[in-house]
XYZ file of C-alpha atoms in Angstrom:
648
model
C -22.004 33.780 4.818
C -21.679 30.448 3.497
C -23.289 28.425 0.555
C -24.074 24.826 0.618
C -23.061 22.838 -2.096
C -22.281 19.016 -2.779
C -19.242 17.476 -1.183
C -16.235 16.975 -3.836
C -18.125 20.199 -5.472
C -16.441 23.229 -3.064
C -14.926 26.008 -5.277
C -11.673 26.349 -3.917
C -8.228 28.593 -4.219
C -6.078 25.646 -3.479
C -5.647 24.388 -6.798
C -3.132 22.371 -8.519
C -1.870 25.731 -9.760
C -1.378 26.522 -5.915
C 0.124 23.176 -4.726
C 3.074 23.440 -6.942
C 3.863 27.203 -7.420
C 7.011 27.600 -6.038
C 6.229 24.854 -3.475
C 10.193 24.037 -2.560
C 11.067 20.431 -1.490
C 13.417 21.578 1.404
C 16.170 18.970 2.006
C 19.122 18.280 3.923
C 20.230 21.413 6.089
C 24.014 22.219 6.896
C 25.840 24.924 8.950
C 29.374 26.378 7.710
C 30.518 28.412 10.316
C 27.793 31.688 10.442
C 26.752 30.384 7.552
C 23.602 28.131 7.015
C 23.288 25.822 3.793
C 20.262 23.786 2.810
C 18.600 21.978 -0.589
C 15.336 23.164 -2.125
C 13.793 20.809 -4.939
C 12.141 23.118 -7.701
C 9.210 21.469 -9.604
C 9.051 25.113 -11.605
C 13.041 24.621 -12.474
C 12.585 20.497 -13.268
C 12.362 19.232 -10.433
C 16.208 20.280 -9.764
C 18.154 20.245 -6.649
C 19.192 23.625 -5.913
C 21.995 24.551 -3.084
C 20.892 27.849 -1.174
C 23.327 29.824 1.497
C 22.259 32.196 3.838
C 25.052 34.454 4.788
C 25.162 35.748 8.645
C 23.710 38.867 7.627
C 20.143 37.298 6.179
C 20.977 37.236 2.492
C 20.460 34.323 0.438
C 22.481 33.258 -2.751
C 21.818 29.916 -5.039
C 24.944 28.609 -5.342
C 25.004 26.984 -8.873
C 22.445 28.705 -11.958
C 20.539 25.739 -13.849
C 21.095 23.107 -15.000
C 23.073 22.113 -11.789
C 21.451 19.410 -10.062
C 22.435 18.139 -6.725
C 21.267 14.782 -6.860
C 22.778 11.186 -6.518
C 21.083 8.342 -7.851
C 22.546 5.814 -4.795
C 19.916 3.503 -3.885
C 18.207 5.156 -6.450
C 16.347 7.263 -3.641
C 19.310 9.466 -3.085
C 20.300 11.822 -0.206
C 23.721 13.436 1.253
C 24.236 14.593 -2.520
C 26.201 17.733 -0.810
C 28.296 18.808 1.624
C 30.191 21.699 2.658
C 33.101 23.165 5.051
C 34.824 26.426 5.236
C 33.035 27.542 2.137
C 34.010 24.873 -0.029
C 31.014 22.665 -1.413
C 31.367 19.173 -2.450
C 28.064 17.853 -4.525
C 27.572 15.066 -6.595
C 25.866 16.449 -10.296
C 22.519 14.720 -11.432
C 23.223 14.117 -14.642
C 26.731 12.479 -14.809
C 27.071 11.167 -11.195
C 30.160 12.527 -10.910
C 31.547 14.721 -7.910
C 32.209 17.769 -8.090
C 34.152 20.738 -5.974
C 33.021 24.210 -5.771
C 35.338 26.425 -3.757
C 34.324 29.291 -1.804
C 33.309 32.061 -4.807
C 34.415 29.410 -7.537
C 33.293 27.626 -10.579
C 32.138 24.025 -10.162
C 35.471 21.354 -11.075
C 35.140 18.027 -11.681
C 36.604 15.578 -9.647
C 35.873 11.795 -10.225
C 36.544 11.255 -13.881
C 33.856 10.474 -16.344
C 32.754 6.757 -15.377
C 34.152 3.876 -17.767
C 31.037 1.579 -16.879
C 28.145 2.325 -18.931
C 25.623 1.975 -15.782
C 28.040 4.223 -13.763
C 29.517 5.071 -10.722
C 27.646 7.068 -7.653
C 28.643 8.440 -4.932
C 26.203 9.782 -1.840
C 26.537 10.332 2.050
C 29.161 12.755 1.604
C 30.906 14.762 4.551
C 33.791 16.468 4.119
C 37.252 14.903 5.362
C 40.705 16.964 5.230
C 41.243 18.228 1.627
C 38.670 15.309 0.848
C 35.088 13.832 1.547
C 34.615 10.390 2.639
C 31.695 8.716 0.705
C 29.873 6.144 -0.583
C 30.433 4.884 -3.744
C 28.149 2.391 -5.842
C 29.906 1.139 -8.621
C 27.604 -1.044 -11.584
C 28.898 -3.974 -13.993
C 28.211 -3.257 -17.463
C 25.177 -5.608 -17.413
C 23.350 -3.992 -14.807
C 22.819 -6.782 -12.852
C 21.613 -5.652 -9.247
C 23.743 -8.563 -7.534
C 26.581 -7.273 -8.890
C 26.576 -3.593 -7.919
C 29.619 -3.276 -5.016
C 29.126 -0.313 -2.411
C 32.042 0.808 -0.536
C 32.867 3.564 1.618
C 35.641 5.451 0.142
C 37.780 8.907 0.384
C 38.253 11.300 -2.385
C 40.842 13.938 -2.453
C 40.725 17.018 -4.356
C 43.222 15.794 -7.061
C 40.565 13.078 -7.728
C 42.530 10.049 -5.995
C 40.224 7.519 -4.569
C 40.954 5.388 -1.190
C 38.945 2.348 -0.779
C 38.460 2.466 2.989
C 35.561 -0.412 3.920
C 34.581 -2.714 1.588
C 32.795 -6.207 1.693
C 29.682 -5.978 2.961
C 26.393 -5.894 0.340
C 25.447 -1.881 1.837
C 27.121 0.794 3.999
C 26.395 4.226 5.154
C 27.138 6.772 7.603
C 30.947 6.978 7.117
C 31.988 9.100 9.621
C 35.898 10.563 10.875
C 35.857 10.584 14.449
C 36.750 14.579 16.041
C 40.870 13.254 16.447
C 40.851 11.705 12.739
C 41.992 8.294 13.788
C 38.732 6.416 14.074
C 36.234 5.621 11.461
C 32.345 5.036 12.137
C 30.069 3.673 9.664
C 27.135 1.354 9.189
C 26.745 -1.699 6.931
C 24.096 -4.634 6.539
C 23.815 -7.478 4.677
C 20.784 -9.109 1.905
C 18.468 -9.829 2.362
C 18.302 -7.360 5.479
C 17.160 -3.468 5.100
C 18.771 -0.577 7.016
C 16.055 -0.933 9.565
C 16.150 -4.903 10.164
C 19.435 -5.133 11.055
C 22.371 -2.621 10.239
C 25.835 -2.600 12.183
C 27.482 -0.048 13.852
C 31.377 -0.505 13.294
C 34.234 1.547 14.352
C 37.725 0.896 13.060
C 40.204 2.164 15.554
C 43.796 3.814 15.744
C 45.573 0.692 15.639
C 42.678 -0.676 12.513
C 41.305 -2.995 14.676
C 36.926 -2.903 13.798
C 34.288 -3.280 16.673
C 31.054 -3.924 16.310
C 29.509 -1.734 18.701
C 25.722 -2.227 18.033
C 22.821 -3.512 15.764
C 22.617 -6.786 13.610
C 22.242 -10.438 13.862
C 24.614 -11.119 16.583
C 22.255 -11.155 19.911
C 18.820 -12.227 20.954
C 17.311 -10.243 18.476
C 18.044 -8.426 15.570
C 18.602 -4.548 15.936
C 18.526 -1.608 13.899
C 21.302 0.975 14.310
C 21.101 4.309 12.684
C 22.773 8.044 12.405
C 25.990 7.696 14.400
C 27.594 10.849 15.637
C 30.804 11.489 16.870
C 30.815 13.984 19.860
C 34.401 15.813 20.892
C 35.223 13.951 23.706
C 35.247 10.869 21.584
C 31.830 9.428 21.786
C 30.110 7.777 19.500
C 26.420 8.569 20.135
C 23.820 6.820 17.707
C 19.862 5.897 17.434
C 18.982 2.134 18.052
C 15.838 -0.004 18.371
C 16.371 -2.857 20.988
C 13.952 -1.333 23.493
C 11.594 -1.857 20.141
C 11.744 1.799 20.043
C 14.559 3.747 18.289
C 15.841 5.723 21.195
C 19.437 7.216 21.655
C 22.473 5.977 23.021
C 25.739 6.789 23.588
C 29.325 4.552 23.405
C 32.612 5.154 25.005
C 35.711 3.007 23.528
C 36.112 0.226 25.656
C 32.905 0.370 27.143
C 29.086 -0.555 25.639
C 26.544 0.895 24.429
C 23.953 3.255 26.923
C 21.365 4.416 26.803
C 20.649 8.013 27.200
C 17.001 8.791 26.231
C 14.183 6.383 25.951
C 11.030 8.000 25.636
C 8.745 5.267 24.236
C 8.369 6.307 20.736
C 10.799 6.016 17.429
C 13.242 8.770 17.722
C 14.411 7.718 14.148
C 12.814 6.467 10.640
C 13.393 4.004 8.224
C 17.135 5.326 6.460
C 15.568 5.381 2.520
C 17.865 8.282 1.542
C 21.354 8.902 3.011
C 21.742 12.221 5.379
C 19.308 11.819 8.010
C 19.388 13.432 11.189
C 17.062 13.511 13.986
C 19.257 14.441 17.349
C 22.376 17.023 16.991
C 25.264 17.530 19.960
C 25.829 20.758 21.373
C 28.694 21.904 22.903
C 27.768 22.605 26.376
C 26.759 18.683 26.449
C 22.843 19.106 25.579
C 21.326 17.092 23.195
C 18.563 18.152 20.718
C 16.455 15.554 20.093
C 13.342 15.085 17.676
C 10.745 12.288 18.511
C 6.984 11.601 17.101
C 4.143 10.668 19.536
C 0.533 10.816 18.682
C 0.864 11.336 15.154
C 3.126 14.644 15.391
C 6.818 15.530 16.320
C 7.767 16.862 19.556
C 11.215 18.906 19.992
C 13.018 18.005 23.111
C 16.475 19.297 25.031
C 18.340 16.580 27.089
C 20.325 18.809 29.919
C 23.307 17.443 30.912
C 21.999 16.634 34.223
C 19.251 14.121 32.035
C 16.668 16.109 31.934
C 14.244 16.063 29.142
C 12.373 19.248 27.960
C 9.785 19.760 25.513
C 10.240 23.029 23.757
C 7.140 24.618 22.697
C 6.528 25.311 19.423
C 3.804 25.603 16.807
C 5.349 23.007 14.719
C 4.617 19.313 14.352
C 7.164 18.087 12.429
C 10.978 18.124 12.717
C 14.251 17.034 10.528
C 17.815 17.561 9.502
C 18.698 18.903 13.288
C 22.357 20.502 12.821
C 23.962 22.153 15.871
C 24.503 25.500 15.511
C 25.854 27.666 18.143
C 23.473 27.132 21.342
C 20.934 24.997 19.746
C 20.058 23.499 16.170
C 18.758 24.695 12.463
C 16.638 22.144 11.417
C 13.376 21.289 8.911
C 9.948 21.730 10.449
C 6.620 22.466 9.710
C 2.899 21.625 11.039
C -0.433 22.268 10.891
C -0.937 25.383 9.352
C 2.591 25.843 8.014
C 4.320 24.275 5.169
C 7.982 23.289 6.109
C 10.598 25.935 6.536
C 14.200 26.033 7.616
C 14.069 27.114 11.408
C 16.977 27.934 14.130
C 15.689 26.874 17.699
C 18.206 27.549 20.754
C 18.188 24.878 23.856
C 16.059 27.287 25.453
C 13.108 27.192 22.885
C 13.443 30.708 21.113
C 13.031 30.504 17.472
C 13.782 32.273 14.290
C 12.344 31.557 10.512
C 15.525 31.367 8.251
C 13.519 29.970 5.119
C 10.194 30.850 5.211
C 7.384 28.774 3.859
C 6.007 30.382 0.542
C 3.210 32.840 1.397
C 0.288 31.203 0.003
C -2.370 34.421 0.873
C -4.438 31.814 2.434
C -6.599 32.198 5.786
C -6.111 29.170 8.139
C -9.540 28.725 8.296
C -8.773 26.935 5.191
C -6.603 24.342 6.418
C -8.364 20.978 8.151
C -6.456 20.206 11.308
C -5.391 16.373 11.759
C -6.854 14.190 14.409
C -4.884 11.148 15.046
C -7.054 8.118 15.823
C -6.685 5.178 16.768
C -8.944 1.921 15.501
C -9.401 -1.803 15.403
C -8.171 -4.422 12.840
C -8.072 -7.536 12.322
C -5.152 -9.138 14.173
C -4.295 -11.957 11.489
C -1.761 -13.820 13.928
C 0.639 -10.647 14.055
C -0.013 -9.988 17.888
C -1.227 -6.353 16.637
C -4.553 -5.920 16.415
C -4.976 -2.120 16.003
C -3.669 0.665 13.554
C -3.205 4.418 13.213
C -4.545 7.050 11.034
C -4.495 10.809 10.937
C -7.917 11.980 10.018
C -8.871 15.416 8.124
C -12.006 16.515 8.144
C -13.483 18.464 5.303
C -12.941 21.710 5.939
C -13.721 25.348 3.807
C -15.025 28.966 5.341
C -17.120 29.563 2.451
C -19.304 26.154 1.751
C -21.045 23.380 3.903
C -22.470 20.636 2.836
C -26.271 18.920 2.412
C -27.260 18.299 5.676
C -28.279 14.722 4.112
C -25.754 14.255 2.722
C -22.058 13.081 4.313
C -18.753 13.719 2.597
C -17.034 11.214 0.353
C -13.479 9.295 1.627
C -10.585 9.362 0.416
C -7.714 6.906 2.112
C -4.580 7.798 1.598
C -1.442 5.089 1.466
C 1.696 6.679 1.977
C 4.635 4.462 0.317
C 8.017 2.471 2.304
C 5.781 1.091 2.897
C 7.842 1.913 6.332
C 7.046 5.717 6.126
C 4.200 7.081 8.088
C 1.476 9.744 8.004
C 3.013 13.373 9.038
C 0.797 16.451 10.309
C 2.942 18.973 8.342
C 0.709 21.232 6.384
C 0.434 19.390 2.914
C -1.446 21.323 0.160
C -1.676 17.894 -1.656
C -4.123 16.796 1.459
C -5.836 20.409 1.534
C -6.238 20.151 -2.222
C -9.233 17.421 -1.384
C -10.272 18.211 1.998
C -11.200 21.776 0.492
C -13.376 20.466 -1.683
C -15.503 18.621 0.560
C -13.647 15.386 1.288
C -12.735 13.789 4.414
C -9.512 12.529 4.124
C -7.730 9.400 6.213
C -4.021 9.468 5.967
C -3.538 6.166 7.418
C -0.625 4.646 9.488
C -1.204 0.702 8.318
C 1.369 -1.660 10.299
C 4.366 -1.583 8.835
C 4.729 1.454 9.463
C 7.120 3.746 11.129
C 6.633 5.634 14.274
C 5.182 3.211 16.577
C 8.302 0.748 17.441
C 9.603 -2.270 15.911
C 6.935 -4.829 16.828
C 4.237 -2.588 14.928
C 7.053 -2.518 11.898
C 7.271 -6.019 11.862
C 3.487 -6.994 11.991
C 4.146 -6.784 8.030
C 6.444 -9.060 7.752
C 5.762 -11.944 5.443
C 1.739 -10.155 5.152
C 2.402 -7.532 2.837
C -1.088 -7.665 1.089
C -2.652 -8.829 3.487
C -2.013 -6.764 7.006
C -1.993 -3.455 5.111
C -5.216 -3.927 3.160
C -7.007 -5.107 6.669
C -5.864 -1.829 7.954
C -7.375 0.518 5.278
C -10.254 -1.419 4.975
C -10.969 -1.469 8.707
C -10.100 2.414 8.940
C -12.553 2.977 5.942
C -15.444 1.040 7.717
C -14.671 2.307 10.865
C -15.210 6.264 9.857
C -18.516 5.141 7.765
C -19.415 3.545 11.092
C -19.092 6.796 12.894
C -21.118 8.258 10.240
C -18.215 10.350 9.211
C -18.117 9.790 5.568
C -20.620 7.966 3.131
C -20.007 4.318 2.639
C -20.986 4.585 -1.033
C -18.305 6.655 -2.012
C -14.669 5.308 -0.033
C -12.381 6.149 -2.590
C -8.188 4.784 -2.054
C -4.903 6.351 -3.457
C -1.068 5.644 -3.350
C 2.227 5.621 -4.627
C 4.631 3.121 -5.287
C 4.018 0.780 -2.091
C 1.065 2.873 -1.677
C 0.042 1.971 -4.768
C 0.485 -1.521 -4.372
C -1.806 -1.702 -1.164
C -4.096 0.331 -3.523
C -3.936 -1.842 -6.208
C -4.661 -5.020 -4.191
C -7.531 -3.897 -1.937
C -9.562 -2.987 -5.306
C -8.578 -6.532 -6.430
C -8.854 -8.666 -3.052
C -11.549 -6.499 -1.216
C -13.972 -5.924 -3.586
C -16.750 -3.934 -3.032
C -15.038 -1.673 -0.286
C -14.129 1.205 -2.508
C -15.494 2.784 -5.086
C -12.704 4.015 -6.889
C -8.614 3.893 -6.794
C -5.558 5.748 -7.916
C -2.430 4.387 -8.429
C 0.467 6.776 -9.221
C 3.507 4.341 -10.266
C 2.397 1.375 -8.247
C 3.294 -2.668 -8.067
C 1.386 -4.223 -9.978
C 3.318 -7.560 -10.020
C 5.438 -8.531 -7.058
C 6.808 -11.220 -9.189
C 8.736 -8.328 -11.546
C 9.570 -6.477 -8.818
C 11.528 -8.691 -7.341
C 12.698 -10.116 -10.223
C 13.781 -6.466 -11.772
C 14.800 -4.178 -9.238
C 17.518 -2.328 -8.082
C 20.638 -3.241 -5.733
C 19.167 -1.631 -2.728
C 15.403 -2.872 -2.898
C 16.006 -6.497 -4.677
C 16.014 -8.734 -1.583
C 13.503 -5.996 0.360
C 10.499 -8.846 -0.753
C 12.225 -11.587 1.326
C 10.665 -10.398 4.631
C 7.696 -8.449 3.387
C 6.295 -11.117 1.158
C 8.937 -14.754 1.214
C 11.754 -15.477 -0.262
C 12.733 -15.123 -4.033
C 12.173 -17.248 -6.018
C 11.045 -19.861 -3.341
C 7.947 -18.008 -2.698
C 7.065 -17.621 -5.905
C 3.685 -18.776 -5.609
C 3.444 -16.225 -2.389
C 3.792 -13.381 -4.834
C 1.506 -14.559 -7.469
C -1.512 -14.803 -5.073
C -0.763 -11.397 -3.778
C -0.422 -9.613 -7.021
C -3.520 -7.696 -8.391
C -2.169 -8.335 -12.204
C -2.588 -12.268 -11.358
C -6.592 -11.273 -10.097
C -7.228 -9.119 -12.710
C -11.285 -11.052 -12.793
C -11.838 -9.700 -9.537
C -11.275 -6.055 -10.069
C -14.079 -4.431 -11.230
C -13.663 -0.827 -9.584
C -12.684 1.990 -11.809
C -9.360 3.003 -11.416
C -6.551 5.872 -12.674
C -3.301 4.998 -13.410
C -0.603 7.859 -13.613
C 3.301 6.613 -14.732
C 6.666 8.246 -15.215
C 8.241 6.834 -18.214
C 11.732 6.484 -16.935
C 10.595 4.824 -13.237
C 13.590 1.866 -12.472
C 11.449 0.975 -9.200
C 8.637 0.198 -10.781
C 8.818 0.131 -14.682
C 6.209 1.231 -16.612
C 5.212 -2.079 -17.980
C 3.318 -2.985 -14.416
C 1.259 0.356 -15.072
C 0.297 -0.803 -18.154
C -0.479 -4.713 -17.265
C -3.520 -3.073 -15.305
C -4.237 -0.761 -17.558
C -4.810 -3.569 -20.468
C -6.904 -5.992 -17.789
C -8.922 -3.212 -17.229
C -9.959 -1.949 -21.105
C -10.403 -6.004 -21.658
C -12.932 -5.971 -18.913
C -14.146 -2.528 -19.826
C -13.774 -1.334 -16.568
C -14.450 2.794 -16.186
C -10.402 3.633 -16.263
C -7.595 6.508 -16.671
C -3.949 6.393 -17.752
C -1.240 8.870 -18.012
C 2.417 8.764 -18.793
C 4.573 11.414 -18.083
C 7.402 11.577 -20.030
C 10.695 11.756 -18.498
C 9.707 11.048 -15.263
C 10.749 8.509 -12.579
C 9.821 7.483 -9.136
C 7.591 10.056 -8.007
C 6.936 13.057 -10.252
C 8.801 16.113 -9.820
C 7.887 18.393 -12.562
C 5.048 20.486 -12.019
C 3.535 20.261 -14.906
C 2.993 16.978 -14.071
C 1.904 17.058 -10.810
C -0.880 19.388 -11.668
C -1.720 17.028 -14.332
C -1.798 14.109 -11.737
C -3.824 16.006 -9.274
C -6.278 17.389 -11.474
C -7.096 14.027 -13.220
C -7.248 12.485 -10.461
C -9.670 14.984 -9.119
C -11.887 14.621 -12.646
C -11.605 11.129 -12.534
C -13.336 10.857 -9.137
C -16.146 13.294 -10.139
C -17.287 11.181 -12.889
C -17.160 7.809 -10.897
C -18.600 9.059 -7.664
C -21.369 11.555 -9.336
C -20.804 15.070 -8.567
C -19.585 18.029 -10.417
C -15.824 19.697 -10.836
C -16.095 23.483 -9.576
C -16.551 25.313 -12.747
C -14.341 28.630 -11.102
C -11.644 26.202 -11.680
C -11.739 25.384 -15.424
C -10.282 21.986 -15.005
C -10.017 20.013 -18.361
C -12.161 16.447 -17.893
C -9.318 13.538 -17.712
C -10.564 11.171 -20.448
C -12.327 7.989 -18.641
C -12.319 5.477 -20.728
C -15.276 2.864 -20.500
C -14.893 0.005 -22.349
């Protein structure tokens, strides 16, 4: 029997508590022989990076006991921290940057030597080469200057000796040994380009002649080449987007680039972190192959007659695809199941090698995702509708007042390139259990929908986005979905930023905003930002600093008059993206205007919290923050301690 009770009111047992008990970020995947490797993040343990095998015979083993973190700081975002082959591990350690070597049944050994720069050298995208891993290395000056901080692919043997192998160009990745050894693959772009505006495919051959085989600035347009993959007869295959699309292709030395499967959607995503993989070879010449459509993943098999199949499987999202043995291990999750590391042969048979954490939850507690589709405003971008995934609010036990209808929240996922996912997300169920409808939305921009909807951002970051949110916020109070008094908006980091702005530029849409670490001044983030990221403005927003008066119209800390919608603010103390000094240039406009407002900083913290202390704290205040802006009551079962509002 159920009880009715006010929306944002539902008692709940996914709480904070639940969201981050032993709620594993799983990472990059890799198979050793019988033996299958992958990276769980551990709020409970730090936040750290922890390297798990899984023998043949089921049992799992952490490799390394705390502190050991496998982390690299490259790009600052990180990824391809670790590799392995024939049980020896190669990982770079979080807190000195420095690789290490940890032979089958051995003791961690240093390899690179302690850095002589003060900012350091890092070294990411590892895969293991000989007696050595090929890598890339990003070496900073002593001043820290982003322009000066040199990335190279290099190779470094176990003695600690260091080849330079490509150097020149302002960013590379994907260094990869072809099957013979006498080839080299990797990608590189150039400022004020990202990975996915125009990055290179280049192959170095026996006799050290380089080819470009794909992607940049050379032809009609400008293309996007990502994950490159050697296969054993010598082909390179590789992910590129000049159908608009990301869709896979395969090159033959001597020959160009073809294409092998289109299939209308992005196979691929934006390359933030190093060690991406979304298709994986097999022997017998099929080709696993991970693609989104409609808001969720589907897993395909391309037989080697070209054939496509759809396996089917109760997941919706799928990553890190390694071959192994007659199909792949990869990353997925969906729905109703929080990720876990799965083995899927070519013929769709699958086996749970990580399970998700057993949360002793019914799925009749878990809103399902409805991906919708609704109009904006076109703004000159030739794109003149956006995407959202849509949770309804959703508990067995309580309903709401019939008069009543169920406050919004909008969610603004960061990039901002990424894109909604349907994986089960306890973060989402945390709100749509209590009685909100939730509207994870896909503003252009962002990824999943080809590179025209990508580039309807380009130079109207600010603008585009908050059209988007705002029209997908009217558009569900037009449906009568959700109550047009109480829209509330939340991000992070980009996400933030679009949050920010709409409460500044669209006033009166919302009735309350988070921001956890957002921009706050476009100005000082592109000013003050690292290597990877410091030319990123130039397309979004205009050039630096020619378009300086660009980014002062578009940055809420310039508008501060106009924002008069209470907001929390939540921080990491130690963020380099965005430092906390934006956080707190809103914070102070806001207690000068007196402006209903909450702000924490979490010591010790960076981009995106990872201890779970914090995150409860985040959640929880944010949660507390809304009930006393938007008038209803926390659910006493809970206990949660009030976040402190301050008013004036």
């Amino acid at each position: 029997m159920t009880e009715t009770r006010p929306y944002g009111s539902w008692p709940t047992p996914i709480t904070s508590e639940l969201v981050v008990r032993a709620s594993a970020r799983l990472g990059e995947v890799a198979v050793d022989g019988d033996d299958v490797w992958w990276a769980e993040g551990r709020p409970g343990e730090g936040g750290r990076s922890v390297l798990v095998r899984r023998a043949a015979d089921g049992t799992t083993t952490d490799l390394l006991p705390p502190p050991w973190n496998a982390r690299t700081r490259v790009h600052e975002y990180g990824g391809g921290a670790w590799t392995v082959a024939d049980g020896t591990v190669w990982l770079t350690s979080y807190a000195d940057q420095r690789l290490y070597r940890v032979p089958a049944g051995g003791e961690p050994v240093a390899v690179t030597g302690e850095p002589d720069l003060p900012a350091g050298v890092r070294f990411a995208d590892l895969s293991a080469d000989g007696d050595g891993v090929l890598a890339v290395r990003e070496t900073h000056s002593p001043g820290g200057a982003s322009a000066d901080v040199v990335h190279e692919v290099v190779r470094v043997r176990a003695d600690g000796a260091v080849e330079v192998l490509v150097s020149g160009s302002d960013f590379v990745s994907d260094p990869r040994r072809s099957p013979d050894g006498r080839s080299l693959a990797w990608l590189q772009w150039q400022h004020p380009d990202m990975p996915w505006d125009a990055a290179e495919l280049v192959v170095r051959g026996p006799d050290g002649s380089e080819t470009v085989v794909a992607g940049g600035r050379s032809g009609a347009r400008p293309e996007s080449v990502v994950q490159p993959v050697w296969a054993a007869d010598g082909a390179l295959w590789f992910l590129a987007d000049r159908t608009d699309v990301w869709s896979l292709y395969r090159w033959a030395p001597g020959g160009g680039p073809e294409l092998v499967v289109g299939v209308g959607s992005d196979i691929a995503g934006p390359q933030w972190v190093f060690g991406q993989s979304r298709f994986a070879l097999l022997p017998d010449g099929r080709v696993v192959l991970a693609y989104g459509r409609d808001g969720a993943d589907r897993l395909a098999v391309r037989d080697p007659d070209g054939t496509l199949r759809e396996l089917d499987l109760p997941y919706g999202s799928f990553g890190q695809l390694r071959a192994a043995g007659d199909g792949v291990v990869c990353v997925a999750g969906g729905p109703t199941s929080e990720p876990v590391v799965l083995r899927v042969s070519a013929d769709g048979r699958a086996e749970v090698l990580r399970p998700a954490r057993d949360l002793g939850l019914d799925p009749g507690w878990f809103s399902r995702p409805e991906h919708v589709t609704f109009p904006t405003e076109d703004g000159g971008s030739g794109v003149a509708s956006a995407h959202a995934l849509v949770y309804p609010p959703t508990n067995p036990r309580v309903t709401g007042p019939d008069d009543e209808r169920p406050p919004l929240l909008v969610l603004v996922h960061g990039g901002p390139t990424s894109a909604a996912s349907s994986v089960l997300s306890l973060g989402v169920q945390y709100w749509t259990s209590r009685g909100f409808t939730v509207a994870d939305v896909d503003y252009r921009g962002s990824t999943g929908y080809g590179r025209r909807y990508r580039e309807a951002l380009q130079g109207r970051w600010g603008v585009a986005d908050l059209d988007d949110v705002v029209a997908c916020a009217r558009w569900l109070a037009g449906q009568d979905r959700v109550d047009l008094a109480r829209m509330a908006i939340r991000g992070g980091s980009a996400g933030g930023y679009t949050t920010l702005a709409v409460l500044t530029f669209r006033p009166g849409v919302f009735a309350a905003g988070a921001s956890h670490y957002g921009v706050a001044d476009l100005a000082a983030l592109a000013a003050d930002t690292h290597s990877f990221e410091s030319r990123y403005l130039d397309g979004l927003v205009a050039p630096w600093p020619e378009g300086a008066d660009v980014y002062a119209e578009r940055s809420p800390v310039h508008a501060t008059d106009a924002l008069d919608t209470p907001l929390a603010v939540f921080q990491g103390d130690e963020d380099r993206v965005v430092p906390p000094e934006q956080a707190e240039m809103m914070v102070a406009a806001l207690r000068e205007k007196g402006v209903p407002h909450a702000y924490l900083l979490f010591a010790g913290e960076q981009h995106g919290f990872r201890q779970a202390e914090n995150i409860r704290a985040a959640l929880d205040g944010e949660l507390s923050f809304y009930a006393q802006v938007l008038g209803f009551d926390l659910p006493a079962e809970e206990g949660i301690t009030p976040i402190d509002v301050v008013r004036g």
